mmCIF file of C-alpha atoms in Angstrom:
data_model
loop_
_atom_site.group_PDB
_atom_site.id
_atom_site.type_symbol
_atom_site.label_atom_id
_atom_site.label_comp_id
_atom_site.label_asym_id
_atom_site.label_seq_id
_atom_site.Cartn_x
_atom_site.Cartn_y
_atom_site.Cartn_z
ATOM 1 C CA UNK A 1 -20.302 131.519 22.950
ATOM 2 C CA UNK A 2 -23.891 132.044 22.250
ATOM 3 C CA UNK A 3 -26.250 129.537 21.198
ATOM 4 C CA UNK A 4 -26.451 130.628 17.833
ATOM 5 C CA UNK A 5 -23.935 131.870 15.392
ATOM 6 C CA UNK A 6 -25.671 133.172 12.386
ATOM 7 C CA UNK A 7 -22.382 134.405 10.941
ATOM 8 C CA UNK A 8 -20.476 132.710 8.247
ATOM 9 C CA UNK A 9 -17.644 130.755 9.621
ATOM 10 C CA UNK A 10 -15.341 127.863 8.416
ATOM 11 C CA UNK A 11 -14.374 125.916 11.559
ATOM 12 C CA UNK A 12 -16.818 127.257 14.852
ATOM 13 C CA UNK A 13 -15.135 126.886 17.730
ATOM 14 C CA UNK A 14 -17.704 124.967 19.637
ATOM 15 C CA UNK A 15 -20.670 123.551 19.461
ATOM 16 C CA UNK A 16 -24.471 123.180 21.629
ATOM 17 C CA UNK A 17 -25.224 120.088 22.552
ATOM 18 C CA UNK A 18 -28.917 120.056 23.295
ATOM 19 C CA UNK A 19 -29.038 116.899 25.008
ATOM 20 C CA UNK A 20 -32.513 115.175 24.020
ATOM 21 C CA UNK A 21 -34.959 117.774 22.599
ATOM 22 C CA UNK A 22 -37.980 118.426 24.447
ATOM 23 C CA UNK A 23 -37.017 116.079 27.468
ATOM 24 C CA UNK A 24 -34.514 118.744 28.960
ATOM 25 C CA UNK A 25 -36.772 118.754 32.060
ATOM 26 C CA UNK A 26 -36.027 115.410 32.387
ATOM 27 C CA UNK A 27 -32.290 114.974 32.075
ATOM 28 C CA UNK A 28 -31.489 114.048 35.588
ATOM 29 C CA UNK A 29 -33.860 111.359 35.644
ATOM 30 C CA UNK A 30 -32.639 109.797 31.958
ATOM 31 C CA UNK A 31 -29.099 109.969 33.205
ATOM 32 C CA UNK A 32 -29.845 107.293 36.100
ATOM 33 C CA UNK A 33 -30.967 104.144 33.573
ATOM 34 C CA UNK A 34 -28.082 105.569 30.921
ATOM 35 C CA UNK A 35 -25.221 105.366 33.967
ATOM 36 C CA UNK A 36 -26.552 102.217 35.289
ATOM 37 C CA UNK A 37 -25.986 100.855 31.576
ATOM 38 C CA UNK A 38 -23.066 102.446 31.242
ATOM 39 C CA UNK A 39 -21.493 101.109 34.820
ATOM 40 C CA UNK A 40 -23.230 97.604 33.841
ATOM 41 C CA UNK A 41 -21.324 97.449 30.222
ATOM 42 C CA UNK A 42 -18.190 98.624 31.685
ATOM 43 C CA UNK A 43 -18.130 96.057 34.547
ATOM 44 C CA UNK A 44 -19.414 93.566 32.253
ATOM 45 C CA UNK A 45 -16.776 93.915 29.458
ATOM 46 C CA UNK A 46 -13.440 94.100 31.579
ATOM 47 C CA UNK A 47 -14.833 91.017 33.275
ATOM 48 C CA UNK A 48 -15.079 89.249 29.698
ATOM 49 C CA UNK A 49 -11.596 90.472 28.650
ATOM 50 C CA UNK A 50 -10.025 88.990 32.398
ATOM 51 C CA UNK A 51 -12.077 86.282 31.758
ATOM 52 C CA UNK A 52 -10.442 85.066 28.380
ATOM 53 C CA UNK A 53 -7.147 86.135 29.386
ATOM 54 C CA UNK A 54 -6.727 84.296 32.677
ATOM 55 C CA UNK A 55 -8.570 80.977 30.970
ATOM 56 C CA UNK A 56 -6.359 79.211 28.847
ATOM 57 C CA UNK A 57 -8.810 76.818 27.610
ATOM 58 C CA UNK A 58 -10.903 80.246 26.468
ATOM 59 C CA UNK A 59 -7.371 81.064 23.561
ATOM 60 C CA UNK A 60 -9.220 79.804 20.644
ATOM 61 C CA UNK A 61 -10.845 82.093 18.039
ATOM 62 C CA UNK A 62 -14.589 82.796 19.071
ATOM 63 C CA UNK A 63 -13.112 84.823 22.157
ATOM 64 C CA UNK A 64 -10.572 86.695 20.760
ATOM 65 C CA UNK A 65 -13.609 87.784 18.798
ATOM 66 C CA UNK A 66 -15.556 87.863 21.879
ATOM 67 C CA UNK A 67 -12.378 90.030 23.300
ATOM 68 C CA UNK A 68 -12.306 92.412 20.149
ATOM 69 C CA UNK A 69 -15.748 92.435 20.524
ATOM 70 C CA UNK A 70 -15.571 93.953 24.389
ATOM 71 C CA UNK A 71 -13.063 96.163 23.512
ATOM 72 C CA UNK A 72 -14.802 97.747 20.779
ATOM 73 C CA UNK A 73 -18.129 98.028 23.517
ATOM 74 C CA UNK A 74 -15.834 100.031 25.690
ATOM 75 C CA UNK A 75 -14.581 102.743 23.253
ATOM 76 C CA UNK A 76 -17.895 102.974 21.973
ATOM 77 C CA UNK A 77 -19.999 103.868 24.860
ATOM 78 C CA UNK A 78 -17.237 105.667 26.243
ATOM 79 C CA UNK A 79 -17.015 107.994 23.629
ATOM 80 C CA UNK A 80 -20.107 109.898 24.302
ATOM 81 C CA UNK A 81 -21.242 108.506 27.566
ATOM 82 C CA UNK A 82 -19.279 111.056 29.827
ATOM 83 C CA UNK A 83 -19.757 114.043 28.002
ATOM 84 C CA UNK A 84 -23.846 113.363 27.642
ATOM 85 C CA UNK A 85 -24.051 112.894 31.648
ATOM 86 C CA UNK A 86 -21.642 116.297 31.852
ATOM 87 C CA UNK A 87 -25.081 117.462 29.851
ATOM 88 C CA UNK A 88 -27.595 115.699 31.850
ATOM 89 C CA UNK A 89 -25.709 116.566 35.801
ATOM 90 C CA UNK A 90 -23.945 119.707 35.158
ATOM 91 C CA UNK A 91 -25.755 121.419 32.096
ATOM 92 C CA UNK A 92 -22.264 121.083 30.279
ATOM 93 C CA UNK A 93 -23.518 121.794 26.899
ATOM 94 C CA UNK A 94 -20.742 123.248 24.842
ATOM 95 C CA UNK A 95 -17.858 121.259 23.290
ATOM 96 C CA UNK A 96 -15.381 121.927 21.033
ATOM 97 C CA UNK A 97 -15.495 121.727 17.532
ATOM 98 C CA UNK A 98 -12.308 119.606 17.378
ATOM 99 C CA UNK A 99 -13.681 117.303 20.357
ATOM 100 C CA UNK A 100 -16.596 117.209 18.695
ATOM 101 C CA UNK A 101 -15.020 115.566 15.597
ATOM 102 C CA UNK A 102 -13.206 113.453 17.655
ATOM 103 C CA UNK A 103 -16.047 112.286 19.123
ATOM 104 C CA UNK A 104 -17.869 111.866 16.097
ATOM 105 C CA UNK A 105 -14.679 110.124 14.499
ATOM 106 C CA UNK A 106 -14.538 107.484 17.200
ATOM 107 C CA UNK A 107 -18.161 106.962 17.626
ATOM 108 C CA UNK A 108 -18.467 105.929 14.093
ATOM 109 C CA UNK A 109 -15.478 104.486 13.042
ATOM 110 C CA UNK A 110 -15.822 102.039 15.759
ATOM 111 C CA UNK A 111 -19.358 101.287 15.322
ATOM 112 C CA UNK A 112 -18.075 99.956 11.554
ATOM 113 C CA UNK A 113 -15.616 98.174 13.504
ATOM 114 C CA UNK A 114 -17.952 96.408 15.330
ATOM 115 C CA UNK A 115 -20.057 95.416 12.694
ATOM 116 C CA UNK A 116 -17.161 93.833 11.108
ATOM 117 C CA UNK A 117 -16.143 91.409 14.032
ATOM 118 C CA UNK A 118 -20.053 90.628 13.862
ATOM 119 C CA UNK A 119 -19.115 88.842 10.649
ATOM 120 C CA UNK A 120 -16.014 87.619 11.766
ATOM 121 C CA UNK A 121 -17.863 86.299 14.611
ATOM 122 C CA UNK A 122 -20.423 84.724 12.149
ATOM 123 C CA UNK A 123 -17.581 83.677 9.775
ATOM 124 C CA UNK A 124 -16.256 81.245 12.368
ATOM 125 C CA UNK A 125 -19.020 79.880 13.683
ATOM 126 C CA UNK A 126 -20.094 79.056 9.914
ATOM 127 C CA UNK A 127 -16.357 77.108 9.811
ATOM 128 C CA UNK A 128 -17.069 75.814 13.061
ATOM 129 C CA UNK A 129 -20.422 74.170 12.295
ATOM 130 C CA UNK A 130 -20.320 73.726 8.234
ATOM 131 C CA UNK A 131 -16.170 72.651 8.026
ATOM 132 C CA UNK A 132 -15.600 71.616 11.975
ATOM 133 C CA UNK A 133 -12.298 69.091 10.349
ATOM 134 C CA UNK A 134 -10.763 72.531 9.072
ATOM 135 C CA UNK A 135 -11.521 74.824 11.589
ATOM 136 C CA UNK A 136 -8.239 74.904 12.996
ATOM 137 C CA UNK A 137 -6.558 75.359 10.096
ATOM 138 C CA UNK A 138 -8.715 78.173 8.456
ATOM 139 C CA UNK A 139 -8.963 80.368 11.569
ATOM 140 C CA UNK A 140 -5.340 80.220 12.606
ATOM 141 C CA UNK A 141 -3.790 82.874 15.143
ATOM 142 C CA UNK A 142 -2.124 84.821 12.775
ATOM 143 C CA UNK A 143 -5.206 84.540 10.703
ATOM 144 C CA UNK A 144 -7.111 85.864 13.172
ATOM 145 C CA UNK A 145 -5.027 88.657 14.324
ATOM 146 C CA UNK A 146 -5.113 89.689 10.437
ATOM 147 C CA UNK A 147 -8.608 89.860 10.194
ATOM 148 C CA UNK A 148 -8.643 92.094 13.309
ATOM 149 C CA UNK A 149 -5.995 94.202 11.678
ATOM 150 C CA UNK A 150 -8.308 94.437 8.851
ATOM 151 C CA UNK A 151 -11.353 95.226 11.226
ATOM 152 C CA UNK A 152 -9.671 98.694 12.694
ATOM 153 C CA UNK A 153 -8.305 99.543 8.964
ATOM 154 C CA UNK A 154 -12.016 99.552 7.541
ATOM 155 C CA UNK A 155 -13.273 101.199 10.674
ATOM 156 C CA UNK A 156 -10.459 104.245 10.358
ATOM 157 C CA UNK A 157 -10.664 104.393 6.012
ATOM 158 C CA UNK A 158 -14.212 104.099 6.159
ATOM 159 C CA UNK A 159 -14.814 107.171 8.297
ATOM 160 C CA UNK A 160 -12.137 109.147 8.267
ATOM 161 C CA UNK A 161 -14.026 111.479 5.146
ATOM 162 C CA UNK A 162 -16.048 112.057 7.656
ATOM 163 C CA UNK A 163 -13.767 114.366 9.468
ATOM 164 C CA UNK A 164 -12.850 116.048 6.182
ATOM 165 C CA UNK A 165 -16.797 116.612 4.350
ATOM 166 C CA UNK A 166 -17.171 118.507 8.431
ATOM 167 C CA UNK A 167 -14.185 120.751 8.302
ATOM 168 C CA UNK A 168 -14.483 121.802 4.556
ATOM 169 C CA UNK A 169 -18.293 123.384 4.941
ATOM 170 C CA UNK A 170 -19.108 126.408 6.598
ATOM 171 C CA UNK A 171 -21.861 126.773 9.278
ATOM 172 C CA UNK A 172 -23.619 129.813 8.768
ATOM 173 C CA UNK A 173 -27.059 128.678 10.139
ATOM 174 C CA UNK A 174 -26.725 127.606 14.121
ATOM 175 C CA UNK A 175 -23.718 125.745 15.979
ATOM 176 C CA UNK A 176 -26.560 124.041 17.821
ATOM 177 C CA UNK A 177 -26.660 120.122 17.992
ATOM 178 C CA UNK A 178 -30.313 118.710 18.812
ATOM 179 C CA UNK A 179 -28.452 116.116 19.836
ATOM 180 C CA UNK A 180 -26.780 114.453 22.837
ATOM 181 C CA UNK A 181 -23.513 113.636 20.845
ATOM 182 C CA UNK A 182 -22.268 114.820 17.582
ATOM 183 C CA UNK A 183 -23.626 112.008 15.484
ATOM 184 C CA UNK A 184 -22.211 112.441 11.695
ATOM 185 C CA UNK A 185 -25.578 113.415 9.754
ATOM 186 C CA UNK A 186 -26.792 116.024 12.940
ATOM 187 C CA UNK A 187 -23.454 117.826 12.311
ATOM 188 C CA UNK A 188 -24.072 117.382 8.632
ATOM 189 C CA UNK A 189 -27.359 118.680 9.034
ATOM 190 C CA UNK A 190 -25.982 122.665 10.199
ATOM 191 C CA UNK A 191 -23.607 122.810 7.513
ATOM 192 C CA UNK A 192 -24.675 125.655 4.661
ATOM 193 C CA UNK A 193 -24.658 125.302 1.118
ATOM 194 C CA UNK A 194 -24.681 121.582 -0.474
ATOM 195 C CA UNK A 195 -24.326 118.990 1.670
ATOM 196 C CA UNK A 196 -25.141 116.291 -0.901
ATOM 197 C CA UNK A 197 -22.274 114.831 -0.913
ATOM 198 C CA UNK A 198 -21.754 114.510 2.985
ATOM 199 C CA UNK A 199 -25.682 112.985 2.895
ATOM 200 C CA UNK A 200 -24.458 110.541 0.102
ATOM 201 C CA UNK A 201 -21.268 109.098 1.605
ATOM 202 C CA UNK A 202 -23.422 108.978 4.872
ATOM 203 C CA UNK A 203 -25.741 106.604 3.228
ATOM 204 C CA UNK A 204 -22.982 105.053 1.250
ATOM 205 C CA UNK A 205 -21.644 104.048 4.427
ATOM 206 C CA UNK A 206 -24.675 102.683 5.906
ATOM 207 C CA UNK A 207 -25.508 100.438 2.946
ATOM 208 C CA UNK A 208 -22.292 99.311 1.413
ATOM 209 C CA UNK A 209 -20.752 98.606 4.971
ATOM 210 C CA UNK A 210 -23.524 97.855 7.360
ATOM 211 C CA UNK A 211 -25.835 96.713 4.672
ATOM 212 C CA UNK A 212 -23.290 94.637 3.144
ATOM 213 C CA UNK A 213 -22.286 93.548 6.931
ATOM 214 C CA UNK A 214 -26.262 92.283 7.356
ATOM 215 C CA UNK A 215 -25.953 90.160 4.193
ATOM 216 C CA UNK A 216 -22.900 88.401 4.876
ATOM 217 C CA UNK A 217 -23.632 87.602 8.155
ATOM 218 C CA UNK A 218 -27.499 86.179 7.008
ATOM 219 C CA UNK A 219 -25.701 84.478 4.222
ATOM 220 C CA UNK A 220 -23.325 82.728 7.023
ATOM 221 C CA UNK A 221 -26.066 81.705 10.119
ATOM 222 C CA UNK A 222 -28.553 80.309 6.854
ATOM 223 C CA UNK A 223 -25.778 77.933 5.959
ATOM 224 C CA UNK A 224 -25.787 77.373 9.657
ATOM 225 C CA UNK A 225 -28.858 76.804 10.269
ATOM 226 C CA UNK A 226 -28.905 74.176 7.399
ATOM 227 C CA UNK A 227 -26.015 72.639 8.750
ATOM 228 C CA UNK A 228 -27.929 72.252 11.787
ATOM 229 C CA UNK A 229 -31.503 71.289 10.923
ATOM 230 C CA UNK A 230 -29.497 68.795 9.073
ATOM 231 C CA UNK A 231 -27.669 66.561 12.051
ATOM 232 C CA UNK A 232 -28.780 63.501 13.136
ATOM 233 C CA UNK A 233 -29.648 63.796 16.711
ATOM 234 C CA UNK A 234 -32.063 66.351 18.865
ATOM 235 C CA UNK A 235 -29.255 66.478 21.102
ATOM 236 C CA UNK A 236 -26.761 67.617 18.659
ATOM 237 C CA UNK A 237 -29.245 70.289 16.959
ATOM 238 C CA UNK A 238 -29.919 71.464 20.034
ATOM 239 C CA UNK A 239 -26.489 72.021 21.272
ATOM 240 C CA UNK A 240 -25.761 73.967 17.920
ATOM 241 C CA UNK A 241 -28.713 76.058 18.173
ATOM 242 C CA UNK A 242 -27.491 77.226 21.656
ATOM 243 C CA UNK A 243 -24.056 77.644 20.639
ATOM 244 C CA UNK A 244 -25.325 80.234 17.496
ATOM 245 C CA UNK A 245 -28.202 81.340 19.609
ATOM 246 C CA UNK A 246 -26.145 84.057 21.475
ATOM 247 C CA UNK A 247 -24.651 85.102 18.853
ATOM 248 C CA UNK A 248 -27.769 86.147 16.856
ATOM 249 C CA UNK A 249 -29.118 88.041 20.182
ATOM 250 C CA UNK A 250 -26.563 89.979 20.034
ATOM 251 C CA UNK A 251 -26.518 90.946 16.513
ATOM 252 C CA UNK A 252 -30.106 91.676 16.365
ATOM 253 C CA UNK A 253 -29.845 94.564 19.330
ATOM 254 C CA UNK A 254 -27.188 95.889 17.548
ATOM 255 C CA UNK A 255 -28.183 96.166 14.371
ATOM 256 C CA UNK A 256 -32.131 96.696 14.485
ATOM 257 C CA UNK A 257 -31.920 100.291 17.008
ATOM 258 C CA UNK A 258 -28.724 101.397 14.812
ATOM 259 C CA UNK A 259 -30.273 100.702 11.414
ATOM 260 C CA UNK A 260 -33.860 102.443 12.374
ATOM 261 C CA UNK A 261 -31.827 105.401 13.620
ATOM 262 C CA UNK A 262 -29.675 105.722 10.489
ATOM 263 C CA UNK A 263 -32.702 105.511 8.676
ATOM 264 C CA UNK A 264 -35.253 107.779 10.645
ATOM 265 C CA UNK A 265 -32.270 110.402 10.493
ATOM 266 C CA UNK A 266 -32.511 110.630 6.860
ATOM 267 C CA UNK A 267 -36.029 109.627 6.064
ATOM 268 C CA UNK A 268 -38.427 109.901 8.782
ATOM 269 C CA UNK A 269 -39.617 113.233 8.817
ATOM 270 C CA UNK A 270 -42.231 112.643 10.925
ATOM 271 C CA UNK A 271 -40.680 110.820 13.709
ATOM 272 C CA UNK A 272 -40.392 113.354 16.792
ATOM 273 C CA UNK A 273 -36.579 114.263 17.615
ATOM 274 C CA UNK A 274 -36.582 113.042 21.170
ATOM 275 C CA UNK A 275 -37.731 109.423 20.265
ATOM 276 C CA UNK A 276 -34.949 109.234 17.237
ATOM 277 C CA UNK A 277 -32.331 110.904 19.694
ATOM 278 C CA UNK A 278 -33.824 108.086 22.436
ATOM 279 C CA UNK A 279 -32.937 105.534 19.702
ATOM 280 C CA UNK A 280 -29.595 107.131 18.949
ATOM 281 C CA UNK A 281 -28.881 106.383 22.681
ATOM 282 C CA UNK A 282 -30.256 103.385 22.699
ATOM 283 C CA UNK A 283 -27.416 101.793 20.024
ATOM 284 C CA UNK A 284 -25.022 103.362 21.653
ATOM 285 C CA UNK A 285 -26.123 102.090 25.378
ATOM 286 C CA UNK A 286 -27.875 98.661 25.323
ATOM 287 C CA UNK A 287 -25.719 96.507 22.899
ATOM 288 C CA UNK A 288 -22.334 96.796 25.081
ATOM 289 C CA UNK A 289 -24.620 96.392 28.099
ATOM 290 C CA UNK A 290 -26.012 92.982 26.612
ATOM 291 C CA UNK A 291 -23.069 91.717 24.889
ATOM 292 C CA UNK A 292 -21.376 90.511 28.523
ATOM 293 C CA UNK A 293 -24.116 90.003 30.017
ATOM 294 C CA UNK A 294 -25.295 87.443 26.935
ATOM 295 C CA UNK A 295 -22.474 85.488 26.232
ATOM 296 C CA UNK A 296 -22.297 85.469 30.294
ATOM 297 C CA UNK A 297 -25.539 83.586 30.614
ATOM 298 C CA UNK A 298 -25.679 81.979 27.312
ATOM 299 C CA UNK A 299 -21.556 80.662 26.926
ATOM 300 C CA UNK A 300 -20.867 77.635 29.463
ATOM 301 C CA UNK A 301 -17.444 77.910 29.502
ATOM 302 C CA UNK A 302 -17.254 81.751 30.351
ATOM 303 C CA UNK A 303 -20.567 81.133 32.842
ATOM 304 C CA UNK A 304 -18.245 78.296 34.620
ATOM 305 C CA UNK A 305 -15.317 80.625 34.876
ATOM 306 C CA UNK A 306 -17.267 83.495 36.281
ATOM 307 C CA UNK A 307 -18.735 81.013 38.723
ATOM 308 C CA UNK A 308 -15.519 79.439 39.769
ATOM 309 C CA UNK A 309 -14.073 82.879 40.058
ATOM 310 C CA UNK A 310 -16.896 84.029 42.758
ATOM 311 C CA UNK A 311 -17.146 80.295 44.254
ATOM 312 C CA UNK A 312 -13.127 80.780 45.077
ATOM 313 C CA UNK A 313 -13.714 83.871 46.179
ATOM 314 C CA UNK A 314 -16.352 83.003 48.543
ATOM 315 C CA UNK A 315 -14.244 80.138 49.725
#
């Protein structure tokens, strides 16, 4: 198929993937850092999930999170990772429309998903800190396993128009993606006539879910953060601090690259393609890359497993 289509069609049968605009020169050398994430988060995630699972004293709520939170990591950078380094080794730039969707699908439904255990995750440490006496009984099991139930619902309803505001346009313009994945508003973006509506629920998205995510979770670690400022002892503040302290690294590099690429897509005309493509990448790369390698450093009781795993080893 060519690289442009400039007749009318419903459903094309594939699509261009251009990689990042402007850098194509340069692919070979971008793929080494976005592998070396990739291979990092992967390594870094399965070790969290063994982790949890072979430490009984780790079965409590904040690593199921943690857990939910890993699995999430690894659908989410595996969803475009392998196809963009087909691009970047091989010059593999065509995929198929229905892959492409699929892609698209997973990419974003699970990035909603994400966000949401980001409040669950902020949710219990607000119980934890504020209500410690009732902890227990707030954020049971089965409790817990609803709210993750709840978690992949939202992430499926929430995105699945997605799927339906691509396949009901036609593209009569290009089947070219100045992209490295088919992210939603890029797609969007080729369709002809009005799009309004696929631009609107984009945003919709972006503001009642993530935007809404970003309050409650500022809502929860300001409570938190009173709670704290408010104990007694140094000690005590400082040993709450830490315990929140990972959790709002982790937030911030997710949300902060996602949230100026959502928003540069839409509204920042002037920013040049490559960098908001970079960015793109960026959300999709370095948050399941840190989240391990975070809670490794900053979480004693998952830093003393990994160490007793390797001391064991050693011995």
């Amino acid at each position: 198929m060519s690289d442009s289509n400039n007749t009318d069609f419903t459903n094309p049968s594939s699509f261009i993937l251009l990689g990042i605009p402007g850098l194509e020169a340069a692919h070979v050398w971008i793929s080494i850092p976005f592998c070396s994430m990739y291979t990092i988060a992967v390594l870094g995630n399965f070790t969290i999930l063994f982790i949890v699972k072979t430490e009984p004293s780790l079965h409590v709520p904040m690593y199921y999170f943690l857990c939910m939170l890993a699995i999430t990591d690894l659908v989410l950078s595996t969803s475009a990772l392998p196809k963009m380094l087909s691009n970047f080794w091989f010059n593999s730039r065509e995929i198929d429309f229905n892959a492409c969707l699929t892609q698209m699908y997973f990419i974003h439904s699970f990035f909603v998903m994400e966000s949401g255990i980001f409040v669950a995750m902020a949710f219990d440490r607000y119980v934890a800190i504020c209500d410690p006496l009732r902890h227990s009984t707030i954020l049971t099991y089965p409790m817990v396993a609803k709210i993750g139930l709840a978690l992949v619902l939202r992430g499926i309803m929430f995105i699945l128009p997605y799927t339906f505001l691509i396949r009901q346009r036609p593209y009569c313009r290009t089947n070219i993606i100045p992209h490295s994945y088919c992210e939603y508003i890029a797609v969007v973006k080729l369709a002809c006539g009005d799009t309004q509506i696929g631009s609107y629920y984009g945003l919709f998205v972006l503001f009642c879910v993530r935007g809404l995510d970003m309050i409650f979770i500022s809502v929860s670690y300001t409570q938190i953060l009173r709670a704290i400022f408010s104990l007694p002892t140094k000690d005590a503040r400082l040993k709450a601090l830490g315990t929140c302290s990972s959790h709002i690294c982790v937030i911030l590099s997710f949300y902060i690259p996602a949230l100026f690429s959502s928003l540069t897509h839409r509204f920042g005309h002037n920013v040049p393609l490559q960098f908001h493509v970079l960015i793109a990448n960026v959300y999709l790369l370095v948050p399941p890359m840190l989240n391990p390698i975070i809670y490794g450093v900053r979480t004693r009781q998952i830093r003393d497993r990994l160490l007793r795993l390797f001391t064991h080893k050693g011995t």
